[in-house]
């Protein structure tokens, strides 16, 4: 009796997130996948139905097309958009890790009172609108912005340089925006790390850099993987930052998705783009899952 109640309780606990995923992920994904198998039409909604009833002949037709997916693989434009998105997301994730790791290490090794203040400073940007922060970077990076003014005043440059509407501005915006998502998982793993292991490594003759690579890095691996995924996955589909900080030649799949939905009104092709992007992102998620199992 007690065992059955325990199983019922576990099922109830698991059921809540499963229902949440079904309502807000699986069902919307099925809707998008259904649209990707349709044909674009000048209608409302702008795609053909998969099931259609012919009242005159009294039969039901089921029509799907995979032409949208074939077009994605045949067109160089979409392949370039996927590769460019992966490249920008990967480089941004690398620099977020490079910047975030020392910050997380500093917070984890600080006094408890100071640690609370530093964590608050990391989370503080979330209190401001995401769009407002991106607009602030536009003001800073434009030709007559504060960055160019500072470089001119210090004599580093003799005339304003183009920073806004470049790939550098996109990298800067993504790293700045998603840096807290890198710092927090790293801080969690670093804060739980047993410092006696570092003392033991030092007693055995290990130098500081050897202790870092042989002790600290393996123990922080789950945090690194989690932080990288939390930055990489949303960065791949980012639209706002490339649209506002990037140039016309900054090609990312989120921007392509927006254009197909709202400019070209080709919902089936846009849905196919979204489905393929989701499949591409499943790889890193599975990698994280396998890595975490190996770490355990």
PDB file of N, CA, C and O in Angstrom, residues 3 12 68 71 93 95 152 160 170 183 245 285:
ATOM      1  N   UNK A   3       3.976   1.412  -0.951  1.00  0.00           N
ATOM      2  CA  UNK A   3       4.728   1.453  -2.197  1.00  0.00           C
ATOM      3  C   UNK A   3       3.894   2.037  -3.328  1.00  0.00           C
ATOM      4  O   UNK A   3       4.380   2.826  -4.142  1.00  0.00           O
ATOM      5  N   UNK A  12       2.705  11.729 -10.006  1.00  0.00           N
ATOM      6  CA  UNK A  12       2.063  13.047  -9.953  1.00  0.00           C
ATOM      7  C   UNK A  12       3.093  14.162 -10.102  1.00  0.00           C
ATOM      8  O   UNK A  12       2.849  15.173 -10.769  1.00  0.00           O
ATOM      9  N   UNK A  68       9.160  21.752 -49.136  1.00  0.00           N
ATOM     10  CA  UNK A  68       9.780  22.817 -48.354  1.00  0.00           C
ATOM     11  C   UNK A  68      11.133  22.375 -47.791  1.00  0.00           C
ATOM     12  O   UNK A  68      12.101  23.146 -47.782  1.00  0.00           O
ATOM     13  N   UNK A  71      13.670  22.100 -50.621  1.00  0.00           N
ATOM     14  CA  UNK A  71      14.126  23.433 -51.031  1.00  0.00           C
ATOM     15  C   UNK A  71      15.187  23.978 -50.081  1.00  0.00           C
ATOM     16  O   UNK A  71      16.131  24.641 -50.511  1.00  0.00           O
ATOM     17  N   UNK A  93      29.571  31.987 -27.580  1.00  0.00           N
ATOM     18  CA  UNK A  93      29.608  31.095 -26.417  1.00  0.00           C
ATOM     19  C   UNK A  93      31.025  30.962 -25.875  1.00  0.00           C
ATOM     20  O   UNK A  93      31.246  30.959 -24.657  1.00  0.00           O
ATOM     21  N   UNK A  95      33.512  33.166 -26.055  1.00  0.00           N
ATOM     22  CA  UNK A  95      33.916  34.387 -25.349  1.00  0.00           C
ATOM     23  C   UNK A  95      33.114  34.580 -24.061  1.00  0.00           C
ATOM     24  O   UNK A  95      33.638  35.118 -23.074  1.00  0.00           O
ATOM     25  N   UNK A 152      38.549  58.514 -29.619  1.00  0.00           N
ATOM     26  CA  UNK A 152      39.080  59.763 -30.181  1.00  0.00           C
ATOM     27  C   UNK A 152      39.781  60.601 -29.118  1.00  0.00           C
ATOM     28  O   UNK A 152      40.832  61.187 -29.365  1.00  0.00           O
ATOM     29  N   UNK A 160      36.143  58.638 -36.409  1.00  0.00           N
ATOM     30  CA  UNK A 160      35.209  57.589 -35.936  1.00  0.00           C
ATOM     31  C   UNK A 160      35.257  56.349 -36.813  1.00  0.00           C
ATOM     32  O   UNK A 160      35.399  56.434 -38.042  1.00  0.00           O
ATOM     33  N   UNK A 170      27.427  42.373 -33.092  1.00  0.00           N
ATOM     34  CA  UNK A 170      26.541  41.238 -32.812  1.00  0.00           C
ATOM     35  C   UNK A 170      27.156  40.343 -31.742  1.00  0.00           C
ATOM     36  O   UNK A 170      26.477  39.931 -30.787  1.00  0.00           O
ATOM     37  N   UNK A 183      27.488  32.596 -16.256  1.00  0.00           N
ATOM     38  CA  UNK A 183      28.086  32.777 -14.934  1.00  0.00           C
ATOM     39  C   UNK A 183      27.367  31.941 -13.878  1.00  0.00           C
ATOM     40  O   UNK A 183      28.017  31.291 -13.046  1.00  0.00           O
ATOM     41  N   UNK A 245      21.851  45.402 -34.052  1.00  0.00           N
ATOM     42  CA  UNK A 245      23.283  45.690 -33.979  1.00  0.00           C
ATOM     43  C   UNK A 245      24.047  45.243 -35.217  1.00  0.00           C
ATOM     44  O   UNK A 245      25.138  45.757 -35.480  1.00  0.00           O
ATOM     45  N   UNK A 285      21.957  19.242 -27.031  1.00  0.00           N
ATOM     46  CA  UNK A 285      21.219  18.811 -25.840  1.00  0.00           C
ATOM     47  C   UNK A 285      21.546  17.360 -25.503  1.00  0.00           C
ATOM     48  O   UNK A 285      21.774  17.003 -24.343  1.00  0.00           O
TER      49      UNK A 285
END
